[in-house]
Amino acid sequence: MNSDLQRIIDLMKNSNNTVVVTGAGISTEAGIPDFRGENGIYRQLGEDQVMEIINIDYFRNFPDKFYSFYREHFNYPEVAPSDARYALADLEQHGYVKNIVTQNIDNLHQKAGSKNVIPIHGNAERFKCLGRRCGKLYDKQYFLDSVEQVPKCSECGSILKPDVILFGENIYSYMDAADSIMSAQLLIVIGSSLTVYPLAGFVNHFCILTQDLVIINRGSTALDHSAQVKLDTTGTTTSEILTEICNQLGIDSF
């Protein structure tokens, strides 16, 4: 067995509070393109244009244009969780992972069975009524079934907004994510280059306080120098790595 993999397993056995941070890399394995990846919309349309449209001010001023863009570029077909997501759910169930802080909006951790998930950028599977006294939540199917270009609340008639953080909005789970990361004994970062803030800042601050950082990622990250273990997934997959970790810990994963 790979010596780095064994070191990760030993760290997990000795940790009473392991927190996992996941980025786009764990979702690309499931078939969801990374914004910044080769097939991502930043490459296709240009980062400036995308950031202008998926902005809270643009949404408020041009909801019809926003939803036209959203339906074309964010309405992914039904995607099943990868084996990596199921492995993380099993690790949580067996007490090896306390919770997951994710940058992803695809809801796949929850679909795989993880219970303690902090989606810092929101959940694209939900839509929220913007009515001041309403705030009702709807699932994605309601949005897909809507005959209107801009979906409306069935209760009060107000506009629905995807329950994700748009540019210009505050991250409502900011403190939950920060508290979770800073209280960890062991932090495992999976599929993130650690360049997007505020999450990268949380991880960087964690490194100042402790050395128990593990990074599992394809290619380099901004904090490789701070990691106790850096495992590059080039030539393998996160699913294979996490499944092997489960096997070595005696967990019959999925």
Coordinates of C-alpha atoms in Angstrom, one line a residue:
M1 CA 0.0 0.0 0.0
N2 CA 1.1 3.6 -0.8
S3 CA 3.0 5.0 2.3
D4 CA 1.1 8.3 2.0
L5 CA -2.2 6.4 2.1
Q6 CA -1.1 4.6 5.2
R7 CA -0.2 7.8 6.9
I8 CA -3.6 9.2 6.1
I9 CA -5.2 6.1 7.6
D10 CA -3.1 6.4 10.7
L11 CA -4.0 10.1 11.2
M12 CA -7.7 9.2 10.8
K13 CA -7.4 6.5 13.4
N14 CA -5.8 8.9 15.9
S15 CA -8.2 11.8 15.3
N16 CA -11.3 12.5 17.4
N17 CA -12.5 15.2 15.1
T18 CA -11.8 14.8 11.4
V19 CA -13.4 17.4 9.0
V20 CA -13.4 17.0 5.3
V21 CA -13.3 19.9 2.9
T22 CA -14.4 19.1 -0.7
G23 CA -14.0 21.2 -3.9
A24 CA -14.9 20.9 -7.5
G25 CA -12.5 18.0 -8.1
I26 CA -14.7 15.5 -6.4
S27 CA -17.7 16.6 -8.6
T28 CA -15.8 16.5 -11.9
E29 CA -15.3 12.7 -11.3
A30 CA -19.1 12.5 -11.2
G31 CA -19.4 14.3 -14.6
I32 CA -20.1 17.8 -13.4
P33 CA -17.8 20.3 -15.1
D34 CA -15.6 22.6 -13.1
F35 CA -16.2 26.3 -13.7
R36 CA -12.5 26.8 -14.3
G37 CA -11.9 23.5 -16.0
E38 CA -11.4 22.7 -19.7
N39 CA -15.1 22.3 -20.3
G40 CA -16.3 24.9 -17.7
I41 CA -18.3 28.0 -18.5
Y42 CA -15.4 30.3 -17.6
R43 CA -13.5 28.9 -20.5
Q44 CA -16.5 28.9 -22.8
L45 CA -17.9 32.3 -22.1
G46 CA -15.2 34.2 -20.2
E47 CA -15.0 34.6 -16.5
D48 CA -16.0 38.3 -16.5
Q49 CA -19.3 37.6 -18.4
V50 CA -20.2 34.7 -16.1
M51 CA -19.5 36.7 -13.0
E52 CA -21.6 39.6 -14.3
I53 CA -24.6 37.3 -14.8
I54 CA -24.5 35.1 -11.8
N55 CA -24.5 38.2 -9.6
I56 CA -27.3 39.1 -7.2
D57 CA -27.7 42.5 -8.7
Y58 CA -28.1 41.0 -12.2
F59 CA -30.6 38.5 -10.8
R60 CA -32.7 41.3 -9.2
N61 CA -32.6 43.5 -12.3
F62 CA -32.9 40.9 -15.1
P63 CA -34.5 37.8 -13.6
D64 CA -35.7 36.6 -17.0
K65 CA -32.2 36.8 -18.5
F66 CA -30.7 35.3 -15.4
Y67 CA -32.9 32.2 -15.7
S68 CA -32.4 31.9 -19.4
F69 CA -28.6 31.6 -18.6
Y70 CA -29.2 29.4 -15.6
R71 CA -31.4 26.9 -17.4
E72 CA -28.8 26.6 -20.2
H73 CA -25.6 26.3 -18.1
F74 CA -26.6 25.1 -14.6
N75 CA -29.5 22.7 -15.3
Y76 CA -27.3 19.6 -15.2
P77 CA -28.9 16.2 -15.9
E78 CA -29.5 14.0 -13.0
V79 CA -26.1 13.0 -11.7
A80 CA -25.5 10.1 -9.3
P81 CA -23.0 10.4 -6.5
S82 CA -19.6 9.0 -7.2
D83 CA -18.1 6.2 -5.1
A84 CA -16.0 8.9 -3.3
R85 CA -19.2 10.5 -2.0
Y86 CA -20.5 7.1 -0.8
A87 CA -17.2 6.4 0.9
L88 CA -17.3 9.7 2.8
A89 CA -20.8 8.9 3.9
D90 CA -19.6 5.5 5.2
L91 CA -16.7 7.2 7.0
E92 CA -19.0 9.6 8.7
Q93 CA -21.4 6.7 9.7
H94 CA -18.5 4.8 11.3
G95 CA -17.2 7.9 13.2
Y96 CA -14.1 8.6 11.2
V97 CA -15.5 11.9 9.7
K98 CA -17.4 14.4 11.8
N99 CA -18.6 16.6 9.0
I100 CA -18.0 17.9 5.5
V101 CA -17.6 21.5 4.4
T102 CA -18.1 21.6 0.6
Q103 CA -17.7 24.3 -2.0
N104 CA -20.0 22.3 -4.3
I105 CA -23.7 23.1 -4.9
D106 CA -24.7 19.8 -6.4
N107 CA -26.1 18.2 -3.2
L108 CA -24.3 14.9 -4.0
H109 CA -22.9 14.5 -0.5
Q110 CA -26.4 14.5 0.9
K111 CA -27.7 12.2 -1.8
A112 CA -24.9 9.7 -0.9
G113 CA -26.0 9.7 2.7
S114 CA -23.8 12.2 4.5
K115 CA -25.7 13.8 7.3
N116 CA -23.5 16.6 8.5
V117 CA -22.8 18.8 5.4
I118 CA -22.1 22.5 5.3
P119 CA -22.6 23.6 1.7
I120 CA -20.9 27.1 1.9
H121 CA -22.1 28.1 -1.6
G122 CA -25.6 26.8 -1.2
N123 CA -27.6 24.0 -2.8
A124 CA -28.7 24.1 -6.5
E125 CA -31.3 21.4 -5.8
R126 CA -33.4 24.0 -3.9
F127 CA -35.2 27.2 -4.8
K128 CA -36.2 29.8 -2.3
C129 CA -39.1 32.2 -2.4
L130 CA -37.9 35.8 -2.0
G131 CA -41.2 37.0 -0.5
R132 CA -40.4 38.9 2.6
R133 CA -42.9 37.0 4.8
C134 CA -42.7 33.7 3.0
G135 CA -39.3 32.1 2.2
K136 CA -40.8 28.8 1.2
L137 CA -38.4 26.3 -0.2
Y138 CA -39.0 24.3 -3.4
D139 CA -37.2 21.3 -4.9
K140 CA -35.6 21.3 -8.3
Q141 CA -38.5 19.4 -9.9
Y142 CA -40.8 22.4 -9.1
F143 CA -38.4 24.6 -11.0
L144 CA -38.2 22.2 -13.9
D145 CA -42.0 21.9 -14.1
S146 CA -42.6 25.6 -14.1
V147 CA -44.1 26.9 -17.3
E148 CA -42.9 30.5 -16.6
Q149 CA -39.5 31.7 -17.5
V150 CA -39.0 33.1 -14.0
P151 CA -40.5 30.6 -11.5
K152 CA -42.9 32.0 -8.9
C153 CA -43.9 30.9 -5.4
S154 CA -47.2 29.0 -5.4
E155 CA -48.1 30.5 -2.0
C156 CA -47.4 34.3 -2.5
G157 CA -46.5 34.7 -6.1
S158 CA -43.0 36.1 -5.4
I159 CA -39.9 35.2 -7.5
L160 CA -37.9 32.1 -6.6
K161 CA -34.2 32.2 -6.5
P162 CA -31.8 29.3 -6.7
D163 CA -30.7 28.6 -3.1
V164 CA -27.1 29.2 -4.0
I165 CA -24.7 32.1 -3.2
L166 CA -24.5 34.5 -6.1
F167 CA -21.6 37.0 -6.5
G168 CA -22.4 40.0 -4.3
E169 CA -24.2 37.9 -1.6
N170 CA -22.9 37.1 1.9
I171 CA -22.1 33.5 2.6
Y172 CA -24.7 32.6 5.2
S173 CA -22.9 29.5 6.4
Y174 CA -19.6 31.4 6.8
M175 CA -19.4 31.0 10.6
D176 CA -20.5 27.4 10.6
A177 CA -17.8 26.5 8.1
A178 CA -15.1 28.5 10.0
D179 CA -16.1 27.0 13.3
S180 CA -16.0 23.4 11.9
I181 CA -12.6 23.8 10.3
M182 CA -11.0 25.6 13.2
S183 CA -12.2 23.0 15.7
A184 CA -10.9 20.1 13.7
Q185 CA -8.1 17.9 14.9
L186 CA -7.5 16.6 11.4
L187 CA -8.5 18.4 8.2
I188 CA -8.7 16.5 4.9
V189 CA -9.0 18.6 1.8
I190 CA -10.3 16.7 -1.3
G191 CA -10.5 18.1 -4.9
S192 CA -9.7 21.7 -4.2
S193 CA -6.7 23.9 -5.3
L194 CA -7.4 26.1 -2.3
T195 CA -7.4 29.3 -4.2
V196 CA -11.0 30.4 -3.6
Y197 CA -11.8 32.5 -0.6
P198 CA -13.0 32.5 2.1
L199 CA -12.5 28.8 2.3
A200 CA -8.8 28.9 1.4
G201 CA -8.4 31.5 4.2
F202 CA -10.0 29.1 6.8
V203 CA -7.7 26.3 5.8
N204 CA -4.6 28.6 5.8
H205 CA -5.5 29.7 9.4
F206 CA -6.0 26.1 10.4
C207 CA -2.5 25.4 9.3
I208 CA -1.1 28.1 11.6
L209 CA -2.6 26.3 14.6
T210 CA -2.0 22.7 13.7
Q211 CA 0.0 20.5 11.3
D212 CA -2.6 17.8 10.8
L213 CA -3.6 18.8 7.2
V214 CA -4.1 16.2 4.5
I215 CA -4.6 17.2 0.8
I216 CA -5.9 14.8 -1.8
N217 CA -6.0 16.6 -5.1
R218 CA -5.0 16.3 -8.8
G219 CA -2.0 18.6 -9.2
S220 CA -0.6 21.2 -6.8
T221 CA -2.5 23.4 -4.4
A222 CA -1.7 26.7 -2.7
L223 CA -1.1 24.9 0.6
D224 CA 0.9 21.8 -0.4
H225 CA 3.8 23.1 1.7
S226 CA 1.7 23.1 4.8
A227 CA 0.3 19.6 4.4
Q228 CA 1.5 16.7 6.5
V229 CA 0.4 14.5 3.7
K230 CA -0.2 15.5 0.0
L231 CA -1.6 12.7 -2.2
D232 CA -1.8 13.5 -5.9
T233 CA -4.6 11.8 -7.6
T234 CA -3.0 11.9 -11.1
G235 CA -3.3 8.4 -12.5
T236 CA -6.0 7.4 -10.1
T237 CA -9.3 8.7 -8.8
T238 CA -10.6 10.1 -5.5
S239 CA -13.1 7.3 -5.5
E240 CA -10.4 4.6 -5.6
I241 CA -8.4 6.3 -2.8
L242 CA -11.4 6.8 -0.5
T243 CA -12.7 3.3 -1.2
E244 CA -9.2 1.9 -0.3
I245 CA -9.2 3.9 2.9
C246 CA -12.6 2.4 3.9
N247 CA -11.3 -1.1 3.1
Q248 CA -8.2 -0.6 5.3
L249 CA -10.4 0.7 8.1
G250 CA -12.6 -2.4 7.9
I251 CA -15.6 -0.6 6.4
D252 CA -17.5 -2.5 3.7
S253 CA -18.2 0.6 1.7
F254 CA -21.4 0.5 -0.3

